[in-house]
Amino acid sequence: MGNNKIIVAYSGGLDTSVMVKWLSNKYNAEIITVTGNLGQKSEIINIEDKAKSTGASKAYVVNLKKEFINDYVWKALKGGAIYEGEYPLATAIGRPLLAKLMVSIAQKENANIIAHGCTGKGNDQVRFEVGMKTLNPDIQIIAPLREWEFKSREDEILYAKENNIPISVNLKKPYSIDENIWGIATECGELENTAVAPPEDAYQITTNPEDAPNESEKIKITFIKGVPVALDGIKMAGHQLVGMLNDIGGKHGVGRFDIIENRIVGIKSREVYEAPAAQILHEAHLQLEKLTLDKDTFRYKQNVSNAYANLIYDGLWFSPLFDALTVFFDSIQERVSGEIMLELYKGNIKILSRESENSLYSQELATYTEKDTFNHKDAEGFINIISLPHQVITKHTVNKISVVD
Ligand code: ARG
């Protein structure tokens, strides 16, 4: 065992398995692996044994599901954080929490080197490293994938065989997959060709809408101050609610996204996402905001949501602007309580009803029946005043033109 101690962010996949051995060889270091459980179903089983049989002296597996939902996912939901209009940011939201976990375990272990398995052309290296350096500027980071000799998965598999590293690789599935409870991201393989529709095996948790049940399903979601607290009237913990919505939504083919996105490093990439719960909850939350927020707040919020999503995507979760916007969203969520009923059917989400004690909808004002209480005469003066500056511009322009003529 060397004098160096390296804390490795470990998923149990091919890259990080190979990394454990490679790092201990190259740096003659003691390796401690850390795995955060953010609700990913695959890979987490037997991960401790796997890490140790690959050469780790210690393997931490930390259940972060509750913290992930309560302190990360709900912030993104309340902030309406959807990147480039489509991607609900599952991977991006998970990285700062994992960065925090890595830094705290490094501290506990009295180590100051952290290694991760992100590639040199992706977003996650940025999110991880910006997060970790912000939390502890003295941390040193090693990113083996940016420097090692392996050029392909085959090279890594060969190295694994030579070094007796236990791996479970499905060569038929050529995808790179990242998963947590808020969504799954899948890239590589045929997905790299933008001219081709995603093969069906690129989807892991959603039914093809064509094969989804012929019967629709109605669900009711209750929110308190922007946070979903109950499904069909039954109160439950956030991670349970999200888990159930993934199952129900996935069954009905809801939550599939096939996207071209702009990466932080300037590349455009094509990725397939599955996030049934995220799509359902964002839609329900937005509908409740439309009912309960006043016009100016709602319009302003839309722009800020975009800024919030960009910060999250760009790895700036631990930043003053992010914190300030979080306070803004929390403040406007005070009113966002109520119930939204939705219907799921073959990949679609239909809104059936919205109700809230904070509803700003007034049927008396909206109705076209004799019950109408809106003063139609007020509209005339309102229109005159709102159009006044524009009337002046037009008159001014016309006068000028007539002078020249
Ligand atoms: N493009 C997504 C993001 O930047 C997901 C990245 C991880 N994807 C993956 N398939 N390994 O957040």
Coordinates of C-alpha atoms and ligand atoms in Angstrom, one line a residue:
M1 CA 0.0 0.0 0.0
G2 CA 1.4 3.4 -1.0
N3 CA 1.4 6.6 0.9
N4 CA -1.2 8.1 -1.4
K5 CA -4.8 7.8 -0.7
I6 CA -7.2 8.3 -3.7
I7 CA -11.0 8.6 -3.2
V8 CA -12.7 7.3 -6.3
A9 CA -16.2 8.1 -7.4
Y10 CA -17.3 4.6 -8.2
S11 CA -20.4 3.5 -10.2
G12 CA -19.4 -0.2 -10.6
G13 CA -19.5 0.2 -14.4
L14 CA -16.6 -0.7 -16.8
D15 CA -14.8 2.6 -16.6
T16 CA -14.7 3.0 -12.9
S17 CA -13.9 -0.7 -12.3
V18 CA -10.9 -0.4 -14.6
M19 CA -10.0 2.9 -13.0
V20 CA -9.6 1.4 -9.5
K21 CA -6.9 -1.0 -10.6
W22 CA -5.3 1.5 -13.0
L23 CA -5.0 4.2 -10.3
S24 CA -3.6 1.8 -7.7
N25 CA -1.0 0.6 -10.2
K26 CA 0.0 4.0 -11.6
Y27 CA 0.1 5.9 -8.3
N28 CA 0.9 3.1 -6.0
A29 CA -2.0 4.3 -4.0
E30 CA -4.6 3.1 -1.5
I31 CA -8.0 3.3 -3.2
I32 CA -11.2 4.0 -1.4
T33 CA -14.4 3.9 -3.5
V34 CA -17.5 6.0 -2.9
T35 CA -20.8 5.3 -4.4
G36 CA -23.8 7.6 -3.9
N37 CA -27.2 5.9 -4.2
L38 CA -29.4 8.4 -6.0
G39 CA -32.0 5.7 -6.7
Q40 CA -30.3 4.1 -9.7
K41 CA -31.6 0.6 -10.0
S42 CA -28.8 -1.0 -12.0
E43 CA -25.2 -1.4 -10.8
I44 CA -25.8 -0.6 -7.1
I45 CA -26.2 -4.3 -6.2
N46 CA -23.2 -6.0 -4.6
I47 CA -21.2 -2.8 -5.4
E48 CA -19.2 -3.0 -2.1
D49 CA -17.9 -6.5 -2.9
K50 CA -17.3 -5.6 -6.4
A51 CA -15.1 -2.6 -5.4
K52 CA -13.2 -4.6 -2.9
S53 CA -12.5 -7.5 -5.2
T54 CA -11.1 -4.9 -7.7
G55 CA -8.6 -3.8 -5.1
A56 CA -10.3 -1.1 -3.1
S57 CA -9.3 -1.1 0.6
K58 CA -12.7 0.4 1.6
A59 CA -15.9 0.9 -0.2
Y60 CA -18.5 3.5 0.9
V61 CA -22.0 3.1 -0.4
V62 CA -24.1 6.0 0.8
N63 CA -27.9 6.2 0.5
L64 CA -28.6 9.8 -0.7
K65 CA -32.1 9.2 -2.1
K66 CA -33.9 11.4 0.4
E67 CA -31.4 14.2 0.3
F68 CA -31.4 14.0 -3.5
I69 CA -35.1 14.4 -3.7
N70 CA -35.6 17.0 -0.9
D71 CA -32.6 19.2 -1.5
Y72 CA -31.9 18.8 -5.2
V73 CA -34.8 17.5 -7.2
W74 CA -37.4 19.6 -5.5
K75 CA -35.4 22.8 -6.1
A76 CA -35.2 22.0 -9.7
L77 CA -38.9 21.3 -9.8
K78 CA -39.9 24.4 -8.0
G79 CA -37.6 26.4 -10.3
G80 CA -39.1 24.8 -13.4
A81 CA -35.6 23.8 -14.4
I82 CA -35.8 22.3 -17.9
Y83 CA -32.7 22.6 -20.1
E84 CA -33.3 23.9 -23.7
G85 CA -37.0 23.4 -23.3
E86 CA -36.8 19.6 -23.0
Y87 CA -34.3 17.9 -20.7
P88 CA -35.4 17.7 -17.0
L89 CA -31.7 17.6 -16.0
A90 CA -31.5 14.3 -14.0
T91 CA -27.8 13.7 -14.4
A92 CA -27.0 17.4 -14.0
I93 CA -28.9 17.6 -10.7
G94 CA -27.2 14.5 -9.3
R95 CA -23.6 15.7 -9.8
P96 CA -23.4 18.5 -7.2
L97 CA -24.7 16.1 -4.5
L98 CA -22.1 13.5 -5.6
A99 CA -19.4 16.2 -5.6
K100 CA -20.4 17.1 -2.0
L101 CA -20.3 13.4 -1.0
M102 CA -16.8 13.0 -2.4
V103 CA -15.5 16.0 -0.7
S104 CA -16.9 15.1 2.7
I105 CA -15.5 11.5 2.5
A106 CA -12.1 12.8 1.4
Q107 CA -12.2 15.0 4.5
K108 CA -13.2 12.1 6.7
E109 CA -10.5 9.9 5.3
N110 CA -7.9 12.7 5.5
A111 CA -7.3 12.4 1.7
N112 CA -7.0 15.2 -0.8
I113 CA -7.0 13.4 -4.1
I114 CA -10.3 12.5 -5.8
A115 CA -10.7 10.6 -9.0
H116 CA -13.7 10.3 -11.2
G117 CA -14.7 8.4 -14.3
C118 CA -16.0 11.2 -16.5
T119 CA -14.7 11.7 -20.0
G120 CA -12.9 14.7 -21.3
K121 CA -15.7 15.8 -23.7
G122 CA -18.7 15.7 -21.4
N123 CA -20.5 17.9 -19.0
D124 CA -20.1 15.8 -15.9
Q125 CA -16.3 16.4 -15.6
V126 CA -17.2 20.1 -15.4
R127 CA -20.0 19.6 -12.9
F128 CA -18.0 17.3 -10.7
E129 CA -14.8 19.3 -10.7
V130 CA -16.4 22.8 -10.4
G131 CA -18.5 21.5 -7.6
M132 CA -15.6 19.8 -5.7
K133 CA -13.2 22.8 -6.2
T134 CA -15.9 25.2 -5.0
L135 CA -16.5 23.1 -1.9
N136 CA -12.8 22.6 -1.2
P137 CA -10.3 24.5 -3.3
D138 CA -7.4 22.3 -2.0
I139 CA -8.7 19.1 -3.5
Q140 CA -6.6 17.6 -6.3
I141 CA -8.5 15.8 -9.0
I142 CA -7.5 13.0 -11.3
A143 CA -9.6 12.2 -14.3
P144 CA -8.1 9.0 -15.7
L145 CA -10.3 8.9 -18.8
R146 CA -8.6 12.1 -20.0
E147 CA -5.2 10.6 -19.8
W148 CA -5.1 6.9 -19.9
E149 CA -3.9 4.7 -22.7
F150 CA -7.2 2.9 -23.5
K151 CA -8.8 3.9 -26.7
S152 CA -11.9 1.8 -26.6
R153 CA -14.2 -0.3 -24.5
E154 CA -12.4 -3.4 -25.9
D155 CA -9.1 -2.1 -24.6
E156 CA -10.6 -1.7 -21.2
I157 CA -12.2 -5.1 -21.3
L158 CA -8.9 -6.7 -22.2
Y159 CA -7.2 -4.8 -19.3
A160 CA -10.0 -6.0 -16.9
K161 CA -9.4 -9.6 -18.0
E162 CA -5.7 -9.4 -17.6
N163 CA -6.1 -8.0 -14.1
N164 CA -9.0 -10.2 -12.9
I165 CA -11.3 -7.2 -12.6
P166 CA -14.9 -8.4 -12.3
I167 CA -17.0 -6.7 -14.9
S168 CA -20.5 -7.2 -16.3
V169 CA -20.5 -5.8 -19.8
N170 CA -23.3 -6.3 -22.3
L171 CA -21.5 -5.9 -25.6
K172 CA -24.8 -6.0 -27.4
K173 CA -25.9 -2.8 -25.7
P174 CA -23.3 -0.3 -26.8
Y175 CA -24.8 2.6 -24.8
S176 CA -23.4 4.8 -22.1
I177 CA -26.1 5.1 -19.5
D178 CA -26.4 7.4 -16.5
E179 CA -29.3 6.7 -14.1
N180 CA -30.9 8.2 -11.0
I181 CA -34.4 8.4 -9.7
W182 CA -35.2 11.7 -11.6
G183 CA -34.3 10.1 -15.0
I184 CA -32.1 8.0 -17.2
A185 CA -29.7 9.3 -19.9
T186 CA -28.6 7.1 -22.7
E187 CA -26.1 7.9 -25.4
C188 CA -23.6 6.3 -27.9
G189 CA -24.2 3.4 -30.3
E190 CA -26.7 4.1 -33.1
L191 CA -27.9 7.2 -31.2
E192 CA -24.8 9.0 -32.6
N193 CA -26.4 9.1 -36.0
T194 CA -29.0 11.9 -35.8
A195 CA -30.6 10.8 -39.0
V196 CA -31.8 7.6 -37.4
A197 CA -34.7 7.1 -34.8
P198 CA -33.6 5.6 -31.5
P199 CA -33.6 1.8 -31.5
E200 CA -36.1 0.4 -29.1
D201 CA -33.4 -1.0 -26.8
A202 CA -32.2 2.5 -26.1
Y203 CA -35.1 2.8 -23.7
Q204 CA -34.9 1.0 -20.3
I205 CA -37.9 2.0 -18.2
T206 CA -40.6 3.3 -20.5
T207 CA -43.0 1.3 -22.7
N208 CA -43.2 2.2 -26.4
P209 CA -46.3 4.4 -26.5
E210 CA -47.7 2.1 -29.3
D211 CA -47.6 -0.8 -26.9
A212 CA -48.8 1.0 -23.9
P213 CA -52.2 0.0 -22.4
N214 CA -55.4 0.9 -24.3
E215 CA -57.0 2.1 -21.1
S216 CA -55.8 5.5 -19.8
E217 CA -55.0 6.1 -16.2
K218 CA -56.0 9.1 -14.1
I219 CA -53.7 10.4 -11.3
K220 CA -54.1 13.2 -8.9
I221 CA -51.0 15.0 -7.5
T222 CA -51.2 17.2 -4.4
F223 CA -48.7 20.0 -4.0
I224 CA -47.9 22.1 -0.9
K225 CA -45.8 25.2 -1.6
G226 CA -44.6 23.8 -4.9
V227 CA -43.6 20.4 -3.5
P228 CA -45.6 17.3 -4.4
V229 CA -46.7 15.5 -1.2
A230 CA -49.4 13.1 -2.2
L231 CA -50.5 10.8 -5.1
D232 CA -54.2 10.1 -5.4
G233 CA -54.7 11.6 -1.9
I234 CA -52.2 9.3 -0.3
K235 CA -49.3 11.2 1.4
M236 CA -45.9 9.7 0.8
A237 CA -42.2 10.5 0.9
G238 CA -40.8 12.2 -2.1
H239 CA -38.7 9.3 -3.3
Q240 CA -41.6 7.0 -3.1
L241 CA -43.8 9.4 -5.0
V242 CA -41.2 9.8 -7.7
G243 CA -40.6 6.1 -7.9
M244 CA -44.4 5.4 -8.3
L245 CA -44.8 8.0 -11.0
N246 CA -41.8 6.5 -12.9
D247 CA -43.6 3.2 -12.8
I248 CA -47.0 4.5 -13.8
G249 CA -45.8 7.0 -16.3
G250 CA -43.3 4.5 -17.8
K251 CA -46.1 1.9 -18.3
H252 CA -48.0 4.5 -20.3
G253 CA -45.0 5.5 -22.4
V254 CA -44.8 8.9 -20.8
G255 CA -41.4 10.6 -20.3
R256 CA -39.4 9.8 -23.4
F257 CA -37.2 12.5 -24.9
D258 CA -34.9 12.2 -28.0
I259 CA -32.8 15.4 -27.9
I260 CA -30.0 17.2 -29.6
E261 CA -28.4 19.4 -26.9
N262 CA -25.6 22.0 -26.5
R263 CA -23.0 20.7 -24.2
I264 CA -20.9 23.0 -21.9
V265 CA -17.8 22.1 -23.9
G266 CA -19.3 23.3 -27.2
I267 CA -20.2 20.0 -28.7
K268 CA -23.7 19.2 -29.8
S269 CA -24.8 15.7 -28.7
R270 CA -27.7 13.5 -29.2
E271 CA -29.1 11.8 -26.1
V272 CA -32.2 9.8 -25.2
Y273 CA -33.8 10.5 -21.8
E274 CA -36.5 8.7 -19.9
A275 CA -38.0 10.7 -17.1
P276 CA -41.7 9.9 -16.6
A277 CA -42.0 11.3 -13.1
A278 CA -40.1 14.4 -14.0
Q279 CA -42.3 15.1 -17.0
I280 CA -45.5 14.5 -15.1
L281 CA -44.4 16.6 -12.1
H282 CA -43.1 19.5 -14.1
E283 CA -46.3 19.6 -16.1
A284 CA -48.6 19.4 -13.0
H285 CA -46.5 22.0 -11.2
L286 CA -46.6 24.4 -14.2
Q287 CA -50.3 24.1 -14.4
L288 CA -50.7 24.8 -10.7
E289 CA -48.5 27.9 -11.1
K290 CA -50.6 29.1 -14.0
L291 CA -53.6 28.9 -11.6
T292 CA -52.0 30.5 -8.6
L293 CA -49.4 33.0 -9.7
D294 CA -50.2 36.5 -10.8
K295 CA -49.4 37.5 -14.4
D296 CA -46.2 39.5 -13.8
T297 CA -44.7 36.9 -11.4
F298 CA -45.5 34.1 -13.8
R299 CA -44.0 35.8 -16.8
Y300 CA -40.9 36.8 -14.9
K301 CA -40.5 33.3 -13.5
Q302 CA -40.4 31.8 -17.0
N303 CA -37.2 33.7 -17.9
V304 CA -35.6 33.0 -14.5
S305 CA -36.4 29.3 -14.9
N306 CA -34.4 29.3 -18.0
A307 CA -31.4 30.9 -16.3
Y308 CA -31.8 28.4 -13.4
A309 CA -31.7 25.5 -15.8
N310 CA -28.6 26.8 -17.5
L311 CA -26.8 27.2 -14.2
I312 CA -27.7 23.6 -13.2
Y313 CA -26.6 22.3 -16.6
D314 CA -23.4 24.3 -16.5
G315 CA -22.4 22.9 -13.1
L316 CA -22.9 26.0 -11.1
W317 CA -25.2 24.6 -8.4
F318 CA -22.9 25.9 -5.7
S319 CA -22.9 29.6 -6.7
P320 CA -24.3 32.8 -5.4
L321 CA -26.7 33.3 -8.4
F322 CA -28.1 29.8 -7.9
D323 CA -28.7 30.5 -4.2
A324 CA -30.3 33.8 -4.9
L325 CA -32.6 32.3 -7.5
T326 CA -33.5 29.5 -5.2
V327 CA -34.7 32.1 -2.7
F328 CA -36.8 33.7 -5.4
F329 CA -38.5 30.4 -6.4
D330 CA -39.1 29.5 -2.7
S331 CA -40.8 32.9 -2.2
I332 CA -43.2 32.5 -5.2
Q333 CA -44.0 28.9 -4.3
E334 CA -45.8 30.1 -1.1
R335 CA -49.0 30.2 -3.2
V336 CA -48.4 27.0 -5.2
S337 CA -50.5 24.6 -3.3
G338 CA -53.4 22.5 -4.6
E339 CA -54.3 19.5 -6.7
I340 CA -53.8 18.6 -10.3
M341 CA -55.5 15.7 -11.9
L342 CA -53.9 14.2 -15.0
E343 CA -54.7 11.5 -17.5
L344 CA -51.9 9.3 -18.9
Y345 CA -52.5 7.7 -22.3
K346 CA -50.0 6.3 -24.8
G347 CA -47.2 8.7 -24.2
N348 CA -49.4 11.7 -23.6
I349 CA -50.3 13.7 -20.5
K350 CA -53.7 15.4 -20.4
I351 CA -54.7 17.9 -17.7
L352 CA -58.1 17.0 -16.3
S353 CA -58.5 19.4 -13.4
R354 CA -56.8 22.1 -11.3
E355 CA -57.8 23.2 -7.9
S356 CA -56.3 25.4 -5.3
E357 CA -57.3 27.5 -2.3
N358 CA -54.9 30.1 -3.7
S359 CA -56.5 30.0 -7.2
L360 CA -56.5 33.4 -8.8
Y361 CA -59.0 32.3 -11.4
S362 CA -62.3 34.0 -11.0
Q363 CA -65.3 32.6 -12.9
E364 CA -67.2 35.8 -12.2
L365 CA -64.6 37.7 -14.1
A366 CA -64.0 35.1 -16.9
T367 CA -67.6 34.2 -17.7
Y368 CA -69.4 35.2 -20.8
T369 CA -72.8 34.6 -19.2
E370 CA -75.0 37.1 -17.4
K371 CA -73.1 36.4 -14.2
D372 CA -70.2 38.5 -15.6
T373 CA -68.9 41.1 -13.2
F374 CA -66.1 42.5 -15.3
N375 CA -66.5 46.1 -16.2
H376 CA -66.3 46.1 -20.0
K377 CA -66.2 49.9 -20.2
D378 CA -62.8 50.0 -18.3
A379 CA -61.2 48.3 -21.3
E380 CA -61.6 51.4 -23.5
G381 CA -59.6 53.8 -21.3
F382 CA -57.1 51.0 -20.7
I383 CA -56.5 50.5 -24.4
N384 CA -56.2 54.3 -25.0
I385 CA -53.5 54.6 -22.4
I386 CA -51.6 51.5 -23.3
S387 CA -51.5 52.5 -27.0
L388 CA -50.8 56.2 -26.3
P389 CA -47.0 56.1 -26.8
H390 CA -47.5 54.1 -30.0
Q391 CA -50.1 56.5 -31.3
V392 CA -47.6 59.3 -30.7
I393 CA -44.9 57.5 -32.6
T394 CA -47.2 57.0 -35.6
K395 CA -48.4 60.6 -35.6
H396 CA -44.9 61.8 -35.4
T397 CA -43.7 59.6 -38.2
V398 CA -46.6 60.6 -40.4
N399 CA -45.9 64.3 -39.8
K400 CA -42.3 63.9 -40.6
I401 CA -43.0 62.0 -43.9
S402 CA -45.5 64.7 -45.0
V403 CA -42.9 67.4 -44.3
V404 CA -40.3 65.7 -46.5
D405 CA -42.8 65.1 -49.2
Ligands
ARG1 N1 -26.2 14.8 -21.4 C1 -26.7 14.7 -20.1 C2 -26.2 15.8 -19.2 O1 -25.2 16.4 -19.6 C3 -26.3 13.3 -19.5 C4 -24.9 13.0 -19.4 C5 -24.6 11.6 -19.0 N2 -25.1 10.7 -20.0 C6 -24.7 9.4 -20.2 N3 -25.4 8.8 -21.1 N4 -23.8 8.9 -19.6 O2 -26.6 16.0 -18.2

